[in-house]
PDB file of C-alpha atoms in Angstrom:
ATOM      1  CA  MET S   4      72.640  74.207 112.852  1.00  0.00           C
ATOM      2  CA  LYS S   5      75.713  75.008 114.958  1.00  0.00           C
ATOM      3  CA  LYS S   6      78.096  74.082 112.130  1.00  0.00           C
ATOM      4  CA  LYS S   7      76.315  76.412 109.684  1.00  0.00           C
ATOM      5  CA  LYS S   8      76.407  79.288 112.158  1.00  0.00           C
ATOM      6  CA  ARG S   9      80.072  78.711 112.921  1.00  0.00           C
ATOM      7  CA  LYS S  10      80.920  78.510 109.216  1.00  0.00           C
ATOM      8  CA  ARG S  11      79.002  81.746 108.572  1.00  0.00           C
ATOM      9  CA  ILE S  12      80.863  83.519 111.394  1.00  0.00           C
ATOM     10  CA  ILE S  13      84.229  82.340 110.043  1.00  0.00           C
ATOM     11  CA  ILE S  14      83.354  83.509 106.521  1.00  0.00           C
ATOM     12  CA  LEU S  15      82.189  86.895 107.821  1.00  0.00           C
ATOM     13  CA  ALA S  16      85.373  87.251 109.871  1.00  0.00           C
ATOM     14  CA  ILE S  17      87.544  86.478 106.835  1.00  0.00           C
ATOM     15  CA  VAL S  18      85.585  88.882 104.611  1.00  0.00           C
ATOM     16  CA  GLY S  19      85.769  91.520 107.347  1.00  0.00           C
ATOM     17  CA  PHE S  20      89.515  91.046 107.708  1.00  0.00           C
ATOM     18  CA  PHE S  21      90.117  91.482 103.978  1.00  0.00           C
ATOM     19  CA  LEU S  22      87.769  94.469 103.830  1.00  0.00           C
ATOM     20  CA  VAL S  23      89.671  96.203 106.633  1.00  0.00           C
ATOM     21  CA  LEU S  24      92.974  95.293 104.960  1.00  0.00           C
ATOM     22  CA  PHE S  25      91.731  96.665 101.613  1.00  0.00           C
ATOM     23  CA  LEU S  26      90.382  99.914 103.073  1.00  0.00           C
ATOM     24  CA  GLY S  27      93.532 100.400 105.139  1.00  0.00           C
ATOM     25  CA  SER S  28      95.660  99.912 102.030  1.00  0.00           C
ATOM     26  CA  VAL S  29      93.591 102.424 100.066  1.00  0.00           C
ATOM     27  CA  GLU S  30      93.993 104.977 102.862  1.00  0.00           C
ATOM     28  CA  TYR S  31      97.711 104.323 103.372  1.00  0.00           C
ATOM     29  CA  THR S  32      98.533 104.600  99.671  1.00  0.00           C
ATOM     30  CA  SER S  33      96.604 107.870  99.394  1.00  0.00           C
ATOM     31  CA  HIS S  34      99.189 109.814 101.392  1.00  0.00           C
ATOM     32  CA  SER S  35     102.199 111.560  99.886  1.00  0.00           C
ATOM     33  CA  LYS S  36     104.597 109.720 102.200  1.00  0.00           C
ATOM     34  CA  PHE S  37     103.725 106.510 100.357  1.00  0.00           C
ATOM     35  CA  CYS S  38     105.029 108.036  97.104  1.00  0.00           C
ATOM     36  CA  SER S  39     108.539 108.041  98.557  1.00  0.00           C
ATOM     37  CA  SER S  40     108.459 104.322  99.361  1.00  0.00           C
ATOM     38  CA  CYS S  41     110.005 103.595  95.936  1.00  0.00           C
ATOM     39  CA  HIS S  42     113.627 104.758  95.797  1.00  0.00           C
ATOM     40  CA  TYR S  43     112.834 105.768  92.230  1.00  0.00           C
ATOM     41  CA  MET S  44     110.499 108.513  93.516  1.00  0.00           C
ATOM     42  CA  LYS S  45     112.636 109.763  96.419  1.00  0.00           C
ATOM     43  CA  PRO S  46     114.195 112.738  94.547  1.00  0.00           C
ATOM     44  CA  PHE S  47     110.760 113.875  93.387  1.00  0.00           C
ATOM     45  CA  TYR S  48     109.335 113.444  96.878  1.00  0.00           C
ATOM     46  CA  ARG S  49     112.189 115.447  98.411  1.00  0.00           C
ATOM     47  CA  SER S  50     111.631 118.204  95.863  1.00  0.00           C
ATOM     48  CA  TRP S  51     107.912 118.296  96.678  1.00  0.00           C
ATOM     49  CA  GLU S  52     108.662 118.207 100.408  1.00  0.00           C
ATOM     50  CA  THR S  53     110.676 121.443 100.224  1.00  0.00           C
ATOM     51  CA  SER S  54     108.341 123.163  97.757  1.00  0.00           C
ATOM     52  CA  SER S  55     105.562 125.634  98.473  1.00  0.00           C
ATOM     53  CA  HIS S  56     103.102 122.804  97.699  1.00  0.00           C
ATOM     54  CA  SER S  57     104.306 120.500 100.472  1.00  0.00           C
ATOM     55  CA  HIS S  58     101.078 121.005 102.436  1.00  0.00           C
ATOM     56  CA  ILE S  59      99.046 119.506  99.563  1.00  0.00           C
ATOM     57  CA  GLU S  60      98.852 115.726  99.117  1.00  0.00           C
ATOM     58  CA  CYS S  61     100.262 114.414  95.805  1.00  0.00           C
ATOM     59  CA  ASN S  62      96.916 112.914  94.810  1.00  0.00           C
ATOM     60  CA  ALA S  63      95.167 116.277  95.120  1.00  0.00           C
ATOM     61  CA  CYS S  64      97.027 117.508  92.028  1.00  0.00           C
ATOM     62  CA  HIS S  65      97.843 114.319  90.160  1.00  0.00           C
ATOM     63  CA  TYR S  66      94.295 112.947  90.090  1.00  0.00           C
ATOM     64  CA  PRO S  67      90.943 114.726  89.798  1.00  0.00           C
ATOM     65  CA  GLN S  68      88.570 114.369  92.750  1.00  0.00           C
ATOM     66  CA  GLY S  69      85.874 111.698  92.777  1.00  0.00           C
ATOM     67  CA  LEU S  70      85.448 107.961  93.085  1.00  0.00           C
ATOM     68  CA  ARG S  71      86.134 107.210  89.411  1.00  0.00           C
ATOM     69  CA  SER S  72      89.457 109.071  89.593  1.00  0.00           C
ATOM     70  CA  LYS S  73      90.398 107.351  92.848  1.00  0.00           C
ATOM     71  CA  ILE S  74      89.753 103.928  91.307  1.00  0.00           C
ATOM     72  CA  ARG S  75      91.762 104.913  88.224  1.00  0.00           C
ATOM     73  CA  ALA S  76      94.601 106.126  90.465  1.00  0.00           C
ATOM     74  CA  LYS S  77      94.672 102.850  92.398  1.00  0.00           C
ATOM     75  CA  ILE S  78      94.744 100.805  89.177  1.00  0.00           C
ATOM     76  CA  GLU S  79      97.557 102.977  87.817  1.00  0.00           C
ATOM     77  CA  GLY S  80      99.370 102.581  91.129  1.00  0.00           C
ATOM     78  CA  ILE S  81      99.171  98.797  90.900  1.00  0.00           C
ATOM     79  CA  LEU S  82     100.550  98.975  87.345  1.00  0.00           C
ATOM     80  CA  GLN S  83     103.370 101.262  88.519  1.00  0.00           C
ATOM     81  CA  LEU S  84     104.165  98.802  91.288  1.00  0.00           C
ATOM     82  CA  GLY S  85     104.428  96.040  88.678  1.00  0.00           C
ATOM     83  CA  ARG S  86     106.766  98.178  86.562  1.00  0.00           C
ATOM     84  CA  TYR S  87     108.834  98.945  89.661  1.00  0.00           C
ATOM     85  CA  TRP S  88     109.189  95.288  90.686  1.00  0.00           C
ATOM     86  CA  SER S  89     109.968  94.211  87.125  1.00  0.00           C
ATOM     87  CA  LYS S  90     112.412  97.135  86.721  1.00  0.00           C
ATOM     88  CA  LEU S  91     110.575  98.318  83.583  1.00  0.00           C
ATOM     89  CA  TYR S  92     110.522 101.798  85.147  1.00  0.00           C
ATOM     90  CA  LEU S  93     114.246 102.108  84.323  1.00  0.00           C
ATOM     91  CA  LYS S  94     113.334 102.405  80.634  1.00  0.00           C
ATOM     92  CA  SER S  95     111.170 105.503  81.017  1.00  0.00           C
ATOM     93  CA  LYS S  96     111.174 108.878  82.718  1.00  0.00           C
ATOM     94  CA  PRO S  97     108.427 109.557  85.274  1.00  0.00           C
ATOM     95  CA  TRP S  98     105.759 112.017  84.225  1.00  0.00           C
ATOM     96  CA  ALA S  99     102.426 113.305  85.392  1.00  0.00           C
ATOM     97  CA  GLU S 100      99.671 115.430  83.942  1.00  0.00           C
ATOM     98  CA  ILE S 101      98.630 118.147  86.352  1.00  0.00           C
ATOM     99  CA  PRO S 102      95.641 120.248  85.277  1.00  0.00           C
ATOM    100  CA  ASP S 103      95.778 124.007  85.818  1.00  0.00           C
TER     101      ASP S 103
END
C-alpha cells in the first residue's frame, strides 16, 4: 500500500509541476513585454511603447476576448516561435488584423 501511495504522490507532484509551468507560461506570454523577446519584433514593440496605446496590452487589440481566442492566440504564438527559430519569418512581413 505504501508503494502505491508514494507513486500517486510522485505522479501528482509531476502533474502539479507541469500545470504550474504551463499556467505560468500562459501568463508570461500574455504580456506585451514578451512580444519584444524576439529581435524581429523589437522595432514594433518600441513603436508601441512610445504610442498613445502603450497602456494597453498587445493581446487586447490583436486578439478578441474569450477563451477560444486565447487558445487560438497561444497556438499562433507557438507557430510564430517555430517560424522564428527556423528563420522562415525572414521571408514575410509581420502583420496583424486589428478590429475597429
